[in-house]
Backbone as ProteinMPNN parsed JSONL, in Angstrom:
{"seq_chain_A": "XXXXXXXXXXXXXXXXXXXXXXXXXXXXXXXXXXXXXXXXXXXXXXXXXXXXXXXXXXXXXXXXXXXXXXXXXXXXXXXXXXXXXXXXXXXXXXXXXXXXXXXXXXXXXXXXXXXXXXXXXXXXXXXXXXXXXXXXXXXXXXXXXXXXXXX", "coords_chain_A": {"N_chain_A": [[0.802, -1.176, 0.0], [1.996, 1.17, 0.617], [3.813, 1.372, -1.847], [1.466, 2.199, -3.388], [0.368, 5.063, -2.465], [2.687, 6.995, -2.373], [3.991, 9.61, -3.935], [6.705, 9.511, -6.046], [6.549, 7.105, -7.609], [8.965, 4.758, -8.058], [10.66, 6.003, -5.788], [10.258, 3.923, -3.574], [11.591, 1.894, -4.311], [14.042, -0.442, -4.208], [17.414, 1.491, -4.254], [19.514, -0.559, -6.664], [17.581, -1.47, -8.12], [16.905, 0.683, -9.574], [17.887, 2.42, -12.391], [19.351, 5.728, -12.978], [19.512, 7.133, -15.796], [22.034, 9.11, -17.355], [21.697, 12.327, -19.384], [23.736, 12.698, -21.612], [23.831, 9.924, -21.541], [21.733, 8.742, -22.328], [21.898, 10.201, -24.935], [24.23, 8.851, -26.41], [23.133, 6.012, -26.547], [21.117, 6.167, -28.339], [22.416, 7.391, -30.17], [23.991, 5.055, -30.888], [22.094, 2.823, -31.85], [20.668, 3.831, -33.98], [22.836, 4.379, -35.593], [23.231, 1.257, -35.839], [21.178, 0.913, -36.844], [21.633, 1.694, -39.138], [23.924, 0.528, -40.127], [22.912, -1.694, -40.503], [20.76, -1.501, -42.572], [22.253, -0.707, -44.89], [23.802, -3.216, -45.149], [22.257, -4.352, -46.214], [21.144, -3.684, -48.481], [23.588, -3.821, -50.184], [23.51, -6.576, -50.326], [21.444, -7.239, -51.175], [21.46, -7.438, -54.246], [23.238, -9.491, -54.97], [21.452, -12.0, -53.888], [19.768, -11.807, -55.163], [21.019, -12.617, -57.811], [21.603, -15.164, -57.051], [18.789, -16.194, -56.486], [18.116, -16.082, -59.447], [20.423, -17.859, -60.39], [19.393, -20.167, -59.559], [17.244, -20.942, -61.036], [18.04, -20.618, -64.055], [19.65, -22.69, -63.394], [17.22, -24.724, -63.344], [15.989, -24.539, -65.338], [18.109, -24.893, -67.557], [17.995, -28.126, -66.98], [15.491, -28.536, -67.81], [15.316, -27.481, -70.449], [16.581, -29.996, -71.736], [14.733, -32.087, -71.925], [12.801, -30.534, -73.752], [11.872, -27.678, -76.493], [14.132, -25.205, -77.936], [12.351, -22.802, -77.884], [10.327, -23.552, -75.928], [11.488, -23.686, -73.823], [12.54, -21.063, -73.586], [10.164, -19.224, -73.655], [8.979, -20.797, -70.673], [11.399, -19.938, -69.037], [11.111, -16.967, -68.879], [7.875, -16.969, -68.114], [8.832, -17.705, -65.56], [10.316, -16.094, -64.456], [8.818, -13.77, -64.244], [6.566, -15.039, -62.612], [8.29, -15.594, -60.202], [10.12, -14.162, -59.51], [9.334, -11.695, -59.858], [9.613, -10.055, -62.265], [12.067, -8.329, -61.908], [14.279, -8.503, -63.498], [16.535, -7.219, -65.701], [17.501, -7.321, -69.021], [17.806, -6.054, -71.017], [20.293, -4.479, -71.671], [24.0, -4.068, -73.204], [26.473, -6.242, -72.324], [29.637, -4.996, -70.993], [32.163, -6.887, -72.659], [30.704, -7.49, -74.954], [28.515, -8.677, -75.035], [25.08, -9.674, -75.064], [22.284, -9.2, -73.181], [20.347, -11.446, -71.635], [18.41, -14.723, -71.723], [20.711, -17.485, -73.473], [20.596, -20.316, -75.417], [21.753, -23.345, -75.682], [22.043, -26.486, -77.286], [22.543, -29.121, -78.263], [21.251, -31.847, -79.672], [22.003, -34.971, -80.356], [23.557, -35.173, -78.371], [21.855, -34.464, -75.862], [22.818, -32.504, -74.831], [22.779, -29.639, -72.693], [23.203, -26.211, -72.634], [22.872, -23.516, -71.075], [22.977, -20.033, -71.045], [22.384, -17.054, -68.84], [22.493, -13.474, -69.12], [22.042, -10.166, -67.039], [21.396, -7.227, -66.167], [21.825, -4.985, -62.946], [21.589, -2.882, -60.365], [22.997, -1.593, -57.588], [21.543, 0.252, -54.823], [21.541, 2.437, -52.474], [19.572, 4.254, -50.446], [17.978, 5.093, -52.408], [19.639, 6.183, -54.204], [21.467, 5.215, -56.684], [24.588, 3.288, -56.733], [26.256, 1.789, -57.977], [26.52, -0.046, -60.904], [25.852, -3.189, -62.026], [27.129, -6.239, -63.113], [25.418, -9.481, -64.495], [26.877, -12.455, -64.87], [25.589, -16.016, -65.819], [25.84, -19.262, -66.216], [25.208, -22.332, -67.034], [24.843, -26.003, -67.504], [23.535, -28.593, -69.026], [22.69, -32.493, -69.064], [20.134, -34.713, -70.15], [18.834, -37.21, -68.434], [18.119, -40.768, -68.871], [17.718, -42.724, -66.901], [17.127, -43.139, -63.753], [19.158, -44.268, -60.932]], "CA_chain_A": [[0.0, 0.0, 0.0], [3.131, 1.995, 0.583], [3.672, 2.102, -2.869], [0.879, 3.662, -4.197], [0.481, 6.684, -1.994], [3.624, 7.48, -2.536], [4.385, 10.819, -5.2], [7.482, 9.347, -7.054], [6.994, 5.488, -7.212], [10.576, 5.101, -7.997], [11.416, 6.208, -4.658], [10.475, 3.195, -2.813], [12.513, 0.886, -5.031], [15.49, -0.81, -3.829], [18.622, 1.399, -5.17], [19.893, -1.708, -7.372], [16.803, -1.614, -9.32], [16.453, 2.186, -10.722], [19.043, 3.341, -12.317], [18.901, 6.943, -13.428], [21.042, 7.352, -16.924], [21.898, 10.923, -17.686], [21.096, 12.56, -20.972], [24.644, 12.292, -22.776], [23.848, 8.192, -21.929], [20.481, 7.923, -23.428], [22.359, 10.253, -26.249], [24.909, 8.228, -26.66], [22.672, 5.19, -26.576], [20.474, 6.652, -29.002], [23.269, 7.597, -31.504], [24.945, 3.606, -30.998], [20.597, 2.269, -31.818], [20.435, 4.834, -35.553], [23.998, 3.517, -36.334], [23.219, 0.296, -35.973], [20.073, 0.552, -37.856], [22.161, 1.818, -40.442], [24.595, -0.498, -40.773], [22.129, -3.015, -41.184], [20.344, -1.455, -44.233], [23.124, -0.767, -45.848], [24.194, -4.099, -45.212], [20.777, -5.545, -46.536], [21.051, -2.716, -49.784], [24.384, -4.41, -50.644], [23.285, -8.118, -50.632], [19.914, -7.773, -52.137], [21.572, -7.882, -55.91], [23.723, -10.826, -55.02], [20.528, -12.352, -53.615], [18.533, -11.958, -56.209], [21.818, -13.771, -58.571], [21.566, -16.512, -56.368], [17.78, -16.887, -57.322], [18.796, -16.012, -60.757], [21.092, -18.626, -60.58], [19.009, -21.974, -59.837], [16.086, -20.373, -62.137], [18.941, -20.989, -64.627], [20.003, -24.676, -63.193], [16.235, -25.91, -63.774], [16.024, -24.171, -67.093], [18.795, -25.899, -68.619], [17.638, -29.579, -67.018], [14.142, -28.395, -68.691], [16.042, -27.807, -71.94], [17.102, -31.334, -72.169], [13.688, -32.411, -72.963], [11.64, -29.445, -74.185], [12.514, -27.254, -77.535], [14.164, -24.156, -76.772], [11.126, -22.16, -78.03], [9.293, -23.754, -75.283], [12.335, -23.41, -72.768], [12.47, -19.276, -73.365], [9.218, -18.863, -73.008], [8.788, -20.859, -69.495], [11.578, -19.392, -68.693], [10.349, -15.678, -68.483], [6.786, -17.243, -66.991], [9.023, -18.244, -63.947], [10.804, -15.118, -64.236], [7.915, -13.158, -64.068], [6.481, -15.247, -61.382], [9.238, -16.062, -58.936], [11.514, -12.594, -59.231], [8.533, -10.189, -59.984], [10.967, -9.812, -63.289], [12.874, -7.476, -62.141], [15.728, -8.642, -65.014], [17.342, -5.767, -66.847], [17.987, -7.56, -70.267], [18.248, -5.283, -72.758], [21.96, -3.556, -71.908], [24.743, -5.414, -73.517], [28.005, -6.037, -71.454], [31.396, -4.621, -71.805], [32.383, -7.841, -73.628], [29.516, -7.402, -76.142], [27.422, -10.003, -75.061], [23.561, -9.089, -75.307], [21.363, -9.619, -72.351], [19.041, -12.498, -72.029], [18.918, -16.096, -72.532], [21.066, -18.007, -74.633], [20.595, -21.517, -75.212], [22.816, -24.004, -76.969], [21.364, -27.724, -77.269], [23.558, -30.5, -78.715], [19.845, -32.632, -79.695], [23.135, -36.27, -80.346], [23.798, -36.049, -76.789], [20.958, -34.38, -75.131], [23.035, -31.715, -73.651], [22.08, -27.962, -72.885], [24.548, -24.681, -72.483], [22.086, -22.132, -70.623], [23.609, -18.775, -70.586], [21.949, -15.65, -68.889], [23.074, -12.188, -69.257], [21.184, -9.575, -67.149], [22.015, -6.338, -65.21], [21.132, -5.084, -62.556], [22.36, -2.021, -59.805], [23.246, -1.385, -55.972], [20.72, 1.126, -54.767], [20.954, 2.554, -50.946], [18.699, 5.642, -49.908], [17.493, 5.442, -53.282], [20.324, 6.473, -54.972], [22.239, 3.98, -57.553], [25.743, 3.365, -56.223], [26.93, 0.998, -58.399], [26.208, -0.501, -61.986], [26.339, -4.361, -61.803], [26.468, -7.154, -64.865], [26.197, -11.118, -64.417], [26.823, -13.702, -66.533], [25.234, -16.818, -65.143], [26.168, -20.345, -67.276], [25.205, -23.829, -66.519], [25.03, -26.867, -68.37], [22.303, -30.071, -68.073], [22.672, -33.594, -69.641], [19.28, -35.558, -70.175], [19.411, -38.828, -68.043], [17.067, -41.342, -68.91], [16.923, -43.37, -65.964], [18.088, -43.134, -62.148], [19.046, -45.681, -60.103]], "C_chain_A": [[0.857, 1.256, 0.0], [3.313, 2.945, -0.61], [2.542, 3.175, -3.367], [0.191, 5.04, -3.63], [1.779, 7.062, -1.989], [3.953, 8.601, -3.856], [5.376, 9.952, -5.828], [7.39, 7.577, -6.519], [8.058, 4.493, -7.281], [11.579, 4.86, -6.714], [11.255, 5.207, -3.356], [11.154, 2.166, -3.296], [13.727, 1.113, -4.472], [16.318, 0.231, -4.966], [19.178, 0.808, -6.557], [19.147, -1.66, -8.517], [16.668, -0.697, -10.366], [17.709, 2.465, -10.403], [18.76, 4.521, -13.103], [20.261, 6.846, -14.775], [20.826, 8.896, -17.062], [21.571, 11.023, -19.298], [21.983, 12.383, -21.546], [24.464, 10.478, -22.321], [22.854, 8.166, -22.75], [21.051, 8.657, -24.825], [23.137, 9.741, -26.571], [24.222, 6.324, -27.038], [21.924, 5.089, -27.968], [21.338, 6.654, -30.429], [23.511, 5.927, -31.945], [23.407, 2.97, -31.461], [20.969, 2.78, -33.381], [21.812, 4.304, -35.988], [23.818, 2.083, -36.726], [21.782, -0.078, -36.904], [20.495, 0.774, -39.515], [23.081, 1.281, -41.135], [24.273, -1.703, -41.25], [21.583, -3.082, -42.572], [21.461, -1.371, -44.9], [23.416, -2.059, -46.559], [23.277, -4.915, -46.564], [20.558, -5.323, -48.469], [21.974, -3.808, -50.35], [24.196, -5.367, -51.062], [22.429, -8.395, -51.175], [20.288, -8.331, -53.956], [22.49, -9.282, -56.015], [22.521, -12.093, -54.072], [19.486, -12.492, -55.148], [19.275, -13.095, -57.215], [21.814, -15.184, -58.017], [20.195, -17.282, -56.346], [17.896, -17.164, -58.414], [19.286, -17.374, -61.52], [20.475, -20.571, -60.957], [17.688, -21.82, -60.597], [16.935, -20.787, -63.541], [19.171, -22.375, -64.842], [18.65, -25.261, -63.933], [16.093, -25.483, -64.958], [16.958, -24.699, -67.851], [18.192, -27.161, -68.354], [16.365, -29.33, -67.876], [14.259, -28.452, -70.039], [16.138, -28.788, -72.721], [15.933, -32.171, -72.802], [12.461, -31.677, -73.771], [12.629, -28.487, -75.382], [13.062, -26.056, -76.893], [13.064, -22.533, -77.323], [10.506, -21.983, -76.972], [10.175, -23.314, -73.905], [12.203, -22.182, -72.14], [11.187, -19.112, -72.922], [8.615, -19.66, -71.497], [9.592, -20.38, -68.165], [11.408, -17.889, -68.106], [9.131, -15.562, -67.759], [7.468, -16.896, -65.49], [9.974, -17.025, -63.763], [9.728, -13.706, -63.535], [7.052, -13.38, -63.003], [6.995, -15.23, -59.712], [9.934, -14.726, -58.71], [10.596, -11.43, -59.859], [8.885, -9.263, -61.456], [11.313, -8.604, -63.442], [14.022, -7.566, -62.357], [15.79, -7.834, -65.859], [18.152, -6.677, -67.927], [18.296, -7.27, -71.427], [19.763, -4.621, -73.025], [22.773, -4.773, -73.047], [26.137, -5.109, -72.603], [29.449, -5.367, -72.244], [31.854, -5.16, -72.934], [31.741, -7.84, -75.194], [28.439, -8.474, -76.361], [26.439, -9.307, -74.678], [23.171, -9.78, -74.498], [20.557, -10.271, -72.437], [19.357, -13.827, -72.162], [19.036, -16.966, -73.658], [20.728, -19.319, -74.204], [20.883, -21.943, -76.018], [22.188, -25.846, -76.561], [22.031, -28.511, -78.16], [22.178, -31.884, -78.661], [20.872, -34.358, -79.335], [22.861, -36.488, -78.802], [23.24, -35.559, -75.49], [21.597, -33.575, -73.887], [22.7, -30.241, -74.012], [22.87, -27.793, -72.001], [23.612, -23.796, -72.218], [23.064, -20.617, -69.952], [22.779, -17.692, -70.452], [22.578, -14.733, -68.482], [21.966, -11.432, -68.424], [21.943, -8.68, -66.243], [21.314, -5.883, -64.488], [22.162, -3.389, -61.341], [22.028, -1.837, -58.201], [22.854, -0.016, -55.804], [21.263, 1.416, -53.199], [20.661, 4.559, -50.929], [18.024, 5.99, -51.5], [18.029, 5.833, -54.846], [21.713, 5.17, -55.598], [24.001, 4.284, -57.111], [26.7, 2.484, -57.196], [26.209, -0.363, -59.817], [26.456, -2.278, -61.853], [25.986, -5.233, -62.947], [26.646, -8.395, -63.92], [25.633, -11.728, -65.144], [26.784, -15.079, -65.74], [25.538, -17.967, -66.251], [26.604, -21.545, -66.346], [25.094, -24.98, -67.744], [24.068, -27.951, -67.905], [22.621, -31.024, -68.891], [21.176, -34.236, -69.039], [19.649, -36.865, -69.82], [17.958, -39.203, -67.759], [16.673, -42.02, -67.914], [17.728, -43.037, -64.92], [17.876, -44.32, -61.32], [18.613, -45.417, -58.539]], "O_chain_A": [[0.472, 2.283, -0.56], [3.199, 4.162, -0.751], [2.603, 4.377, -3.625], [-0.395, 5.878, -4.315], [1.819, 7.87, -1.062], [4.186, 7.997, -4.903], [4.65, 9.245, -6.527], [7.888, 7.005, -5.549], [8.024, 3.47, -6.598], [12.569, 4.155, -6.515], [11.853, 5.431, -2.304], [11.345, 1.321, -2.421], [14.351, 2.152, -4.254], [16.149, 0.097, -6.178], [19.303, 1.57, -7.516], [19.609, -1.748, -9.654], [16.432, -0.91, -11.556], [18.392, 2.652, -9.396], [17.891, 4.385, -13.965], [21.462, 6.591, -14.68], [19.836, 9.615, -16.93], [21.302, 10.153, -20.126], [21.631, 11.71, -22.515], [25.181, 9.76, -23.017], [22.962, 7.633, -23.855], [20.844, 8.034, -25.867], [23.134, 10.073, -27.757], [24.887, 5.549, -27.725], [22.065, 4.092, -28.676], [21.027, 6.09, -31.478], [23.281, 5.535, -33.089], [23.8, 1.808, -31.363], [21.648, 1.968, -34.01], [21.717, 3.644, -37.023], [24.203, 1.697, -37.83], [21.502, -1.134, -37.471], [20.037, 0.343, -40.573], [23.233, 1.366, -42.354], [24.849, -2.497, -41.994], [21.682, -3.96, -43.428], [21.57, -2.292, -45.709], [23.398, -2.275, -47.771], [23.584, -5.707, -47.454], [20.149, -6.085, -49.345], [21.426, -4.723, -50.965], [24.556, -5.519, -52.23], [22.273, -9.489, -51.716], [19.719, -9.174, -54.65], [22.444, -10.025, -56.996], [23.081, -13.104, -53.649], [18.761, -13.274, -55.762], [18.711, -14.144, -57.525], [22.044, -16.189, -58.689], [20.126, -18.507, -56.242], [17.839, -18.351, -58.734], [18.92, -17.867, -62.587], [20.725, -21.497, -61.729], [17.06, -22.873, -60.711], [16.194, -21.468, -64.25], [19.031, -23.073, -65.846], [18.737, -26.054, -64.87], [16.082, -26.394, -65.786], [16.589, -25.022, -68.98], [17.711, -27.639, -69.381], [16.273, -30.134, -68.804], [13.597, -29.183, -70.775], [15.938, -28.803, -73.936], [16.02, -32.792, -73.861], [11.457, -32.194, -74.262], [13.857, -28.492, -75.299], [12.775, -25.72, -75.744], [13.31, -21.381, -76.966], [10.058, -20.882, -76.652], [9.623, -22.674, -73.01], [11.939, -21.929, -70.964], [11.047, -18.837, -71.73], [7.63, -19.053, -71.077], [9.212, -20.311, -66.996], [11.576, -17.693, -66.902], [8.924, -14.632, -66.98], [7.009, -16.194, -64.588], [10.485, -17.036, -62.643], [9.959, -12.95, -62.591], [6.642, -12.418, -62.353], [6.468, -15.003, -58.623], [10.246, -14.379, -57.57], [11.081, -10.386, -60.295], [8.52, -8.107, -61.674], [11.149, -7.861, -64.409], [14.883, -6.962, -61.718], [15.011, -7.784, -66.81], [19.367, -6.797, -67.772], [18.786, -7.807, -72.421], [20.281, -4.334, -74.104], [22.365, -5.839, -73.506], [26.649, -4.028, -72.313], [29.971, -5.297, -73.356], [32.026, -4.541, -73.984], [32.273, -8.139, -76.263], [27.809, -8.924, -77.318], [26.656, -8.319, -73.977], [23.413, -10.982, -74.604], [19.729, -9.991, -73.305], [20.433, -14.172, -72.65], [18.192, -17.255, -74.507], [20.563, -19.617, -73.021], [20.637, -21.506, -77.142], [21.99, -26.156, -75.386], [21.682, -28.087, -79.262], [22.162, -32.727, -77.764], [20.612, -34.953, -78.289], [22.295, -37.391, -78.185], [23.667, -35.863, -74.376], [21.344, -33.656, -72.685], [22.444, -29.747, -75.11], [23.265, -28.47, -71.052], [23.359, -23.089, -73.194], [23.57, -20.35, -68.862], [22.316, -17.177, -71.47], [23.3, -14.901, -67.499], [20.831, -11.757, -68.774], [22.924, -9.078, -65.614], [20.115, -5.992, -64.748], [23.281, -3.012, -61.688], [20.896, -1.947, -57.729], [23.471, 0.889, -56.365], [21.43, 0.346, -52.615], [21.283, 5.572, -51.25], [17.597, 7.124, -51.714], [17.497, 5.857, -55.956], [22.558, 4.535, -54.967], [24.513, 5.4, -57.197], [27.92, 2.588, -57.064], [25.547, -1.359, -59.525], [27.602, -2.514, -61.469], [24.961, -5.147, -63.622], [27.458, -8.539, -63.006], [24.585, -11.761, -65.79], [27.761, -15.372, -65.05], [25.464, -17.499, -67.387], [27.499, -21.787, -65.536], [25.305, -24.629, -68.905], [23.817, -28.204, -66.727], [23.017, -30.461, -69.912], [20.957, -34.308, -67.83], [20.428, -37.588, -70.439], [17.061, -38.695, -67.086], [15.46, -42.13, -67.737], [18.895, -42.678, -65.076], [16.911, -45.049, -61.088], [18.481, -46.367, -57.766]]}, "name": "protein", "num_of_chains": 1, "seq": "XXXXXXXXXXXXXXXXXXXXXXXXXXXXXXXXXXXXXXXXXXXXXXXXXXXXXXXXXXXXXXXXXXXXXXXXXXXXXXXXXXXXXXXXXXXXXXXXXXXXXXXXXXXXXXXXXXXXXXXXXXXXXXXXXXXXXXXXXXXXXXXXXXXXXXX"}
């Protein structure tokens, strides 16, 4: 009952328990909280385009094994479905690279021995606060062999 007639309820607390921080702590606390929120986005800015290559990437893998038995008429176009589905297709294919290779997928099919050469080209750029920091290309290339049976 102590407590609550008491004006500062605070003031019947054990010592130990309330501690009073001064104002350069909570500013100092405050500053070390907004840093750390900012080293995180950044962090998060940075990795999103090698994130996305790493979807990129096995979007790629099953598109060549798909290759192996489908034309590549039928390949390109399920490819871009699942582009359009899975990554919202945000793939920048129209640049062409330094090299002079043209954005987009290639596909090379060897029908003899039922192998497929999937190469995609696409670009893409490192954004933080909105502003583009950094131009980025990748060149993704896998390979599939058609296997008729598994043991």
């Amino acid at each position: 009952m102590f407590f609550l007639t008491s004006r500062n309820y605070f003031d019947n607390f054990p010592r130990f328990l309330v501690y009073q921080f001064s104002q350069e702590e909570i500013m100092a606390k405050a500053i070390q909280a907004v840093l750390a929120v900012l080293v995180i986005y950044v962090g998060w800015c940075v990795a999103q385009p090698y994130i996305l290559k790493y979807k990129v990437t096995k979007a790629v893998e099953n598109i060549a094994q798909y290759a192996t038995i489908h034309t590549e008429e039928e390949t390109v176009r399920e490819f871009d479905n699942r582009v359009k589905q899975d990554l919202g297709g945000r793939l920048d294919t129209t640049r062409t690279m330094k090299d002079g290779t043209r954005g987009g997928l290639k596909i090379d099919k060897d029908d003899d021995t039922k192998q497929v050469k999937a190469t995609f080209v696409y670009f893409d750029e490192m954004k933080i606060f909105g502003q583009k920091v950094k131009d980025l290309e990748f060149k993704i290339y896998k390979e599939a062999a058609h296997v008729d049976k598994m043991f």
